[in-house]
């Protein structure tokens, strides 16, 4: 244990960038609380952030360097990587190698990776999983502002009178921002929220109006809005004339779209359009928040441009409570953008196409070369891996085999690549299993550096644990390889502070206010000050007082004439479905898992919320397909098929499906949804279209359904379906069999090693085809297994709880076999509040007693009173009991 007392750090999950206080405890655990002084969250944390202390175990960690699966010394591993990259560059040129990095790594890591590839290798073949997250926002910002700037800050979301959420499920994906808006709305009753999203997500609970727009209808909607603002005299002529160019052309293009075009492309009713347009037109303080629903699209940049056009046209930008606001998915997507971690950018917000910028960066680095043109963006990069152009690939802190579109093809490409290095914290991921060289990285709590959140706030991630085994910082991996490739001069860093100093110095180098990103005031920062660095928003130029600021209220953009650019947007219909694949598949996140689950799946608390991959489908579609809730379904298209559980809900529109993006081969048999996503990208940003995919869905009827809880991890092989999650003191799994079995004992022994030495208690109802068995080790439940011709009807939360309880007598054991609650141990139902382990049945019981507010549920059950992430779900449960109170 490194730290003796509380350490202020930053959450490693979403782009909100919440401050966390981590306090190592005597027993080796770590207590986690929100940092009340951090301006991103003022003490709040969501369910994922609150559970950080439960994700720190060394189980599954990669602790030593490996080559071909064998442990080797660091020197050997680094030498091997340096040699393979050097040989590829010598024989095939600099563009024959590539880095694929991540919004999970720290700014210091990112800076060194980018410097090595662009300044020393001489290629721009470095891209990042942030390409999948917010590249369209970057492209939109650069088109309009001449640079990649988020103009506003989180306070704007609280000060706005209208918050428009576009393609953004804040309640689940950025819960602390959701809570901040919810609190502001509660305090300022006139404040309104409009949600624009094809799905009725939990965020709709906060919205005065939900516009269930067609996928990719957003650009048409905001073009229609621009026309409406013009027609109703709401334009800010002074701002347009003084601070922009291109307005007439943008307006003309917007006007070319008839009202009928807008109705057709958005799928909205005329009254819905009017309501939204009038609200926007007549509210001065408007913030438009957008995230993956806008960005992950084949026309994502156009959507961003259409949104920004409306803010520029009304001069509602850079002032308190006003502006377009892109919110990023990852903890350091912004930091990556700042250091030029995308294949089409240079460090410190400089442009790779600009010869002056290239010369400046090369001069500052004293590097032998500089990349002269854009490198390969993520999807193209893996195409180049697949067709043999890339001979050596280094993947850091990300899992492209699961997260990139056409993921099976990406896996084949990685398998075929002559040399693959993976730096990661985890021993087993779907990507690292194909690595020639594995390099063990520091995890959250061990690594030390800076990250930037969605409001341009740079915060320290600090170490409070020692790195286990031989784990090392990502920047160290890179610098040591660079030195072994002969680049000793540029990579002799003593620590992260030295890298940060250099980065800050580059940001001010020949800047003279020509570039927005300037943190030159920190270019001489010493180690001690770096260690104590408080969160701050950039810019922080040298020689000027530190002020937290917004951009662009008074113009001064970063284009050659310092004016903004209206962008001409010409939306068209984006129907993707056809007779073979008639459903629109939308992919996204759930509340309690993060990305490919390498950390969040370690905690039973987070896994209790949604323990299995699922497909949301509208009741009318389910009826037509003969599907019932909890049936298994196969979702497929020409690229592949996945098997997941059906979740029948009217929050989906008919003809539309939603499947989460988290599940990998580590936790489910066939649930990698990105195998279905086409490698179709936005023409400007290169960001894949992950939310508008044509698929078919059908019932998948196995011979038998099964459910198991066990204290040891079950091992699945040829079963037709399985999905595994942690629970209580062990594991739970749903599974299905292609062939009937009546030997429940043998099946249990096959799935769980630990059952072998114990005689099971078996129950069987041959008429209904149901079989159950439970194995006990004294009073302890080893495993309980249930088989049924239909989806198994037992209480998952009860059985998860029973796993950790003593079973002293026949009644206790009978309760396990029954899988049903009784008066002694009631059934909580599916877990809603992960912090206090409160289930839907408990909330419903309180609601049935006449209590209809979220606050009362909190008073009675504690649910929703800690991190608050479940408050919208509690509201939804109450609404089912009290539809009128919900209005
Ligand atoms: Fe972490 Fe949650 Fe804050 Fe995001 S909202 S940074 S996941 S605590």
PDB file of C-alpha atoms in Angstrom, residues 407-592:
ATOM      1  CA  UNK A 407     -15.374  -6.884 -34.835  1.00  0.00           C
ATOM      2  CA  UNK A 408     -14.872 -10.433 -36.128  1.00  0.00           C
ATOM      3  CA  UNK A 409     -12.983  -9.068 -39.104  1.00  0.00           C
ATOM      4  CA  UNK A 410     -10.883  -6.927 -36.757  1.00  0.00           C
ATOM      5  CA  UNK A 411     -10.055 -10.033 -34.735  1.00  0.00           C
ATOM      6  CA  UNK A 412      -8.980 -11.874 -37.884  1.00  0.00           C
ATOM      7  CA  UNK A 413      -6.832  -8.898 -38.872  1.00  0.00           C
ATOM      8  CA  UNK A 414      -5.066  -8.834 -35.496  1.00  0.00           C
ATOM      9  CA  UNK A 415      -4.514 -12.592 -35.629  1.00  0.00           C
ATOM     10  CA  UNK A 416      -2.954 -12.250 -39.074  1.00  0.00           C
ATOM     11  CA  UNK A 417      -0.718  -9.269 -38.198  1.00  0.00           C
ATOM     12  CA  UNK A 418       2.967 -10.321 -38.138  1.00  0.00           C
ATOM     13  CA  UNK A 419       3.685  -8.603 -34.800  1.00  0.00           C
ATOM     14  CA  UNK A 420       1.223  -7.418 -32.157  1.00  0.00           C
ATOM     15  CA  UNK A 421       2.078  -5.810 -28.816  1.00  0.00           C
ATOM     16  CA  UNK A 422      -0.626  -5.206 -26.217  1.00  0.00           C
ATOM     17  CA  UNK A 423      -0.077  -3.067 -23.125  1.00  0.00           C
ATOM     18  CA  UNK A 424      -2.864  -3.723 -20.661  1.00  0.00           C
ATOM     19  CA  UNK A 425      -3.754  -4.299 -17.039  1.00  0.00           C
ATOM     20  CA  UNK A 426      -5.752  -7.469 -17.730  1.00  0.00           C
ATOM     21  CA  UNK A 427      -4.355 -10.931 -18.417  1.00  0.00           C
ATOM     22  CA  UNK A 428      -7.380 -12.104 -20.375  1.00  0.00           C
ATOM     23  CA  UNK A 429      -9.216  -9.928 -22.840  1.00  0.00           C
ATOM     24  CA  UNK A 430     -10.536 -10.772 -26.268  1.00  0.00           C
ATOM     25  CA  UNK A 431      -7.681  -8.691 -27.724  1.00  0.00           C
ATOM     26  CA  UNK A 432      -4.669  -9.535 -25.569  1.00  0.00           C
ATOM     27  CA  UNK A 433      -5.066 -13.243 -26.270  1.00  0.00           C
ATOM     28  CA  UNK A 434      -3.729 -12.516 -29.777  1.00  0.00           C
ATOM     29  CA  UNK A 435      -0.664 -10.542 -28.637  1.00  0.00           C
ATOM     30  CA  UNK A 436       2.864 -11.677 -29.421  1.00  0.00           C
ATOM     31  CA  UNK A 437       4.141  -9.464 -26.615  1.00  0.00           C
ATOM     32  CA  UNK A 438       2.127  -8.527 -23.520  1.00  0.00           C
ATOM     33  CA  UNK A 439       3.303  -5.555 -21.475  1.00  0.00           C
ATOM     34  CA  UNK A 440       1.837  -5.149 -17.969  1.00  0.00           C
ATOM     35  CA  UNK A 441       0.506  -1.652 -17.323  1.00  0.00           C
ATOM     36  CA  UNK A 442      -0.390   0.237 -14.169  1.00  0.00           C
ATOM     37  CA  UNK A 443      -4.097   0.321 -13.339  1.00  0.00           C
ATOM     38  CA  UNK A 444      -6.228   3.081 -11.849  1.00  0.00           C
ATOM     39  CA  UNK A 445      -4.997   3.715  -8.318  1.00  0.00           C
ATOM     40  CA  UNK A 446      -1.436   2.901  -9.343  1.00  0.00           C
ATOM     41  CA  UNK A 447      -0.861   5.281 -12.223  1.00  0.00           C
ATOM     42  CA  UNK A 448      -0.070   8.912 -11.889  1.00  0.00           C
ATOM     43  CA  UNK A 449      -0.671  11.777 -14.296  1.00  0.00           C
ATOM     44  CA  UNK A 450      -3.366  14.056 -15.678  1.00  0.00           C
ATOM     45  CA  UNK A 451      -6.686  13.719 -17.496  1.00  0.00           C
ATOM     46  CA  UNK A 452      -9.000  16.313 -19.061  1.00  0.00           C
ATOM     47  CA  UNK A 453     -12.764  16.122 -18.688  1.00  0.00           C
ATOM     48  CA  UNK A 454     -15.531  17.328 -21.002  1.00  0.00           C
ATOM     49  CA  UNK A 455     -15.387  20.916 -19.734  1.00  0.00           C
ATOM     50  CA  UNK A 456     -11.639  21.322 -20.452  1.00  0.00           C
ATOM     51  CA  UNK A 457     -10.742  20.704 -16.815  1.00  0.00           C
ATOM     52  CA  UNK A 458      -7.371  19.104 -16.230  1.00  0.00           C
ATOM     53  CA  UNK A 459      -7.224  17.010 -13.057  1.00  0.00           C
ATOM     54  CA  UNK A 460      -4.641  14.760 -11.520  1.00  0.00           C
ATOM     55  CA  UNK A 461      -5.075  11.021 -11.378  1.00  0.00           C
ATOM     56  CA  UNK A 462      -2.898  10.109  -8.420  1.00  0.00           C
ATOM     57  CA  UNK A 463      -1.479   6.802  -7.271  1.00  0.00           C
ATOM     58  CA  UNK A 464      -2.486   5.456  -3.881  1.00  0.00           C
ATOM     59  CA  UNK A 465      -1.327   1.872  -4.474  1.00  0.00           C
ATOM     60  CA  UNK A 466       2.025   0.473  -5.512  1.00  0.00           C
ATOM     61  CA  UNK A 467       2.107  -1.116  -8.934  1.00  0.00           C
ATOM     62  CA  UNK A 468       1.955  -4.895  -8.405  1.00  0.00           C
ATOM     63  CA  UNK A 469       4.415  -7.372  -9.924  1.00  0.00           C
ATOM     64  CA  UNK A 470       6.416  -5.697 -12.659  1.00  0.00           C
ATOM     65  CA  UNK A 471       3.697  -3.365 -13.912  1.00  0.00           C
ATOM     66  CA  UNK A 472       4.939  -0.039 -15.312  1.00  0.00           C
ATOM     67  CA  UNK A 473       3.390   3.183 -16.622  1.00  0.00           C
ATOM     68  CA  UNK A 474       2.388   3.248 -20.285  1.00  0.00           C
ATOM     69  CA  UNK A 475       4.634   6.268 -20.930  1.00  0.00           C
ATOM     70  CA  UNK A 476       7.559   4.257 -19.555  1.00  0.00           C
ATOM     71  CA  UNK A 477       6.815   1.339 -21.944  1.00  0.00           C
ATOM     72  CA  UNK A 478       6.889   3.802 -24.845  1.00  0.00           C
ATOM     73  CA  UNK A 479       9.946   5.766 -23.752  1.00  0.00           C
ATOM     74  CA  UNK A 480      11.978   2.605 -23.144  1.00  0.00           C
ATOM     75  CA  UNK A 481      11.083   1.235 -26.569  1.00  0.00           C
ATOM     76  CA  UNK A 482      11.884   4.623 -28.133  1.00  0.00           C
ATOM     77  CA  UNK A 483      15.342   4.604 -26.516  1.00  0.00           C
ATOM     78  CA  UNK A 484      15.978   1.098 -27.778  1.00  0.00           C
ATOM     79  CA  UNK A 485      14.989   2.260 -31.261  1.00  0.00           C
ATOM     80  CA  UNK A 486      17.811   4.793 -31.006  1.00  0.00           C
ATOM     81  CA  UNK A 487      15.825   7.867 -29.928  1.00  0.00           C
ATOM     82  CA  UNK A 488      17.582   8.482 -26.641  1.00  0.00           C
ATOM     83  CA  UNK A 489      17.457  12.273 -26.793  1.00  0.00           C
ATOM     84  CA  UNK A 490      13.709  12.795 -26.895  1.00  0.00           C
ATOM     85  CA  UNK A 491      12.559  10.187 -24.377  1.00  0.00           C
ATOM     86  CA  UNK A 492      14.742  10.399 -21.317  1.00  0.00           C
ATOM     87  CA  UNK A 493      11.918  11.309 -18.954  1.00  0.00           C
ATOM     88  CA  UNK A 494      12.393  11.051 -15.241  1.00  0.00           C
ATOM     89  CA  UNK A 495       8.672  11.026 -14.398  1.00  0.00           C
ATOM     90  CA  UNK A 496       5.221  12.143 -15.501  1.00  0.00           C
ATOM     91  CA  UNK A 497       5.885  15.687 -14.269  1.00  0.00           C
ATOM     92  CA  UNK A 498       8.734  16.024 -16.777  1.00  0.00           C
ATOM     93  CA  UNK A 499       6.419  14.977 -19.599  1.00  0.00           C
ATOM     94  CA  UNK A 500       3.712  17.371 -18.466  1.00  0.00           C
ATOM     95  CA  UNK A 501       6.251  20.247 -18.337  1.00  0.00           C
ATOM     96  CA  UNK A 502       7.333  19.524 -21.881  1.00  0.00           C
ATOM     97  CA  UNK A 503       3.748  19.329 -23.097  1.00  0.00           C
ATOM     98  CA  UNK A 504       2.888  22.628 -21.392  1.00  0.00           C
ATOM     99  CA  UNK A 505       5.986  24.229 -22.944  1.00  0.00           C
ATOM    100  CA  UNK A 506       4.951  23.013 -26.401  1.00  0.00           C
ATOM    101  CA  UNK A 507       1.482  24.500 -25.925  1.00  0.00           C
ATOM    102  CA  UNK A 508       2.987  27.991 -25.465  1.00  0.00           C
ATOM    103  CA  UNK A 509       5.772  27.591 -28.036  1.00  0.00           C
ATOM    104  CA  UNK A 510       5.368  30.372 -30.620  1.00  0.00           C
ATOM    105  CA  UNK A 511       1.706  30.527 -29.689  1.00  0.00           C
ATOM    106  CA  UNK A 512       1.006  34.271 -29.329  1.00  0.00           C
ATOM    107  CA  UNK A 513      -2.691  33.529 -28.898  1.00  0.00           C
ATOM    108  CA  UNK A 514      -2.890  31.848 -32.290  1.00  0.00           C
ATOM    109  CA  UNK A 515      -3.881  28.564 -30.696  1.00  0.00           C
ATOM    110  CA  UNK A 516      -6.571  27.959 -28.080  1.00  0.00           C
ATOM    111  CA  UNK A 517      -4.758  25.251 -26.184  1.00  0.00           C
ATOM    112  CA  UNK A 518      -2.161  27.037 -24.063  1.00  0.00           C
ATOM    113  CA  UNK A 519      -1.132  25.852 -20.614  1.00  0.00           C
ATOM    114  CA  UNK A 520       2.228  27.592 -20.776  1.00  0.00           C
ATOM    115  CA  UNK A 521       1.879  28.846 -17.197  1.00  0.00           C
ATOM    116  CA  UNK A 522       2.689  25.290 -16.113  1.00  0.00           C
ATOM    117  CA  UNK A 523       5.729  24.808 -18.315  1.00  0.00           C
ATOM    118  CA  UNK A 524       8.152  25.095 -15.419  1.00  0.00           C
ATOM    119  CA  UNK A 525       6.071  23.194 -12.902  1.00  0.00           C
ATOM    120  CA  UNK A 526       8.170  21.265 -10.389  1.00  0.00           C
ATOM    121  CA  UNK A 527       7.387  17.783  -9.158  1.00  0.00           C
ATOM    122  CA  UNK A 528       5.929  18.956  -5.876  1.00  0.00           C
ATOM    123  CA  UNK A 529       3.580  21.468  -7.502  1.00  0.00           C
ATOM    124  CA  UNK A 530       2.584  18.897 -10.111  1.00  0.00           C
ATOM    125  CA  UNK A 531       1.776  16.458  -7.323  1.00  0.00           C
ATOM    126  CA  UNK A 532      -0.422  19.047  -5.642  1.00  0.00           C
ATOM    127  CA  UNK A 533      -1.978  20.421  -8.835  1.00  0.00           C
ATOM    128  CA  UNK A 534      -5.609  21.429  -8.288  1.00  0.00           C
ATOM    129  CA  UNK A 535      -8.154  20.805 -11.071  1.00  0.00           C
ATOM    130  CA  UNK A 536      -8.146  23.727 -13.522  1.00  0.00           C
ATOM    131  CA  UNK A 537      -9.678  24.598 -16.862  1.00  0.00           C
ATOM    132  CA  UNK A 538      -7.496  25.414 -19.807  1.00  0.00           C
ATOM    133  CA  UNK A 539      -6.334  27.769 -21.164  1.00  0.00           C
ATOM    134  CA  UNK A 540      -3.738  28.753 -18.586  1.00  0.00           C
ATOM    135  CA  UNK A 541      -1.300  30.943 -20.532  1.00  0.00           C
ATOM    136  CA  UNK A 542       1.901  32.216 -19.002  1.00  0.00           C
ATOM    137  CA  UNK A 543       1.949  35.746 -17.648  1.00  0.00           C
ATOM    138  CA  UNK A 544      -1.805  36.156 -17.405  1.00  0.00           C
ATOM    139  CA  UNK A 545      -3.959  35.723 -14.316  1.00  0.00           C
ATOM    140  CA  UNK A 546      -5.636  32.327 -14.011  1.00  0.00           C
ATOM    141  CA  UNK A 547      -9.297  32.707 -14.955  1.00  0.00           C
ATOM    142  CA  UNK A 548     -11.815  30.041 -15.663  1.00  0.00           C
ATOM    143  CA  UNK A 549     -13.334  30.998 -18.932  1.00  0.00           C
ATOM    144  CA  UNK A 550     -15.654  30.249 -21.769  1.00  0.00           C
ATOM    145  CA  UNK A 551     -14.734  30.631 -25.408  1.00  0.00           C
ATOM    146  CA  UNK A 552     -16.210  32.635 -28.284  1.00  0.00           C
ATOM    147  CA  UNK A 553     -18.742  35.000 -26.652  1.00  0.00           C
ATOM    148  CA  UNK A 554     -16.927  37.867 -28.329  1.00  0.00           C
ATOM    149  CA  UNK A 555     -15.769  36.034 -31.399  1.00  0.00           C
ATOM    150  CA  UNK A 556     -12.043  35.425 -31.795  1.00  0.00           C
ATOM    151  CA  UNK A 557     -12.097  32.018 -33.311  1.00  0.00           C
ATOM    152  CA  UNK A 558      -8.981  30.143 -34.445  1.00  0.00           C
ATOM    153  CA  UNK A 559      -9.464  30.440 -38.183  1.00  0.00           C
ATOM    154  CA  UNK A 560      -7.174  32.626 -40.320  1.00  0.00           C
ATOM    155  CA  UNK A 561      -9.612  35.589 -40.156  1.00  0.00           C
ATOM    156  CA  UNK A 562     -10.563  34.804 -36.517  1.00  0.00           C
ATOM    157  CA  UNK A 563     -14.195  34.328 -37.551  1.00  0.00           C
ATOM    158  CA  UNK A 564     -16.343  31.249 -37.100  1.00  0.00           C
ATOM    159  CA  UNK A 565     -17.565  29.260 -40.066  1.00  0.00           C
ATOM    160  CA  UNK A 566     -21.189  28.353 -40.644  1.00  0.00           C
ATOM    161  CA  UNK A 567     -21.162  24.939 -42.250  1.00  0.00           C
ATOM    162  CA  UNK A 568     -23.530  24.106 -45.066  1.00  0.00           C
ATOM    163  CA  UNK A 569     -25.447  20.971 -44.148  1.00  0.00           C
ATOM    164  CA  UNK A 570     -27.615  19.083 -46.628  1.00  0.00           C
ATOM    165  CA  UNK A 571     -29.296  16.247 -44.759  1.00  0.00           C
ATOM    166  CA  UNK A 572     -30.843  13.318 -46.516  1.00  0.00           C
ATOM    167  CA  UNK A 573     -32.826  10.282 -45.457  1.00  0.00           C
ATOM    168  CA  UNK A 574     -30.756   7.580 -43.722  1.00  0.00           C
ATOM    169  CA  UNK A 575     -32.967   4.490 -43.923  1.00  0.00           C
ATOM    170  CA  UNK A 576     -30.776   1.411 -43.572  1.00  0.00           C
ATOM    171  CA  UNK A 577     -33.291  -1.415 -43.262  1.00  0.00           C
ATOM    172  CA  UNK A 578     -34.338  -3.743 -46.080  1.00  0.00           C
ATOM    173  CA  UNK A 579     -36.462  -6.873 -46.502  1.00  0.00           C
ATOM    174  CA  UNK A 580     -33.706  -9.170 -45.247  1.00  0.00           C
ATOM    175  CA  UNK A 581     -32.731  -7.005 -42.290  1.00  0.00           C
ATOM    176  CA  UNK A 582     -35.850  -5.069 -41.324  1.00  0.00           C
ATOM    177  CA  UNK A 583     -34.861  -3.908 -37.824  1.00  0.00           C
ATOM    178  CA  UNK A 584     -32.753  -0.897 -36.839  1.00  0.00           C
ATOM    179  CA  UNK A 585     -30.201  -1.872 -34.200  1.00  0.00           C
ATOM    180  CA  UNK A 586     -28.958   0.792 -31.808  1.00  0.00           C
ATOM    181  CA  UNK A 587     -25.978   0.008 -29.550  1.00  0.00           C
ATOM    182  CA  UNK A 588     -24.953   1.767 -26.354  1.00  0.00           C
ATOM    183  CA  UNK A 589     -24.138   1.651 -22.668  1.00  0.00           C
ATOM    184  CA  UNK A 590     -25.903   0.559 -19.536  1.00  0.00           C
ATOM    185  CA  UNK A 591     -25.770   2.229 -16.146  1.00  0.00           C
ATOM    186  CA  UNK A 592     -23.444  -0.030 -14.201  1.00  0.00           C
TER     187      UNK A 592
END
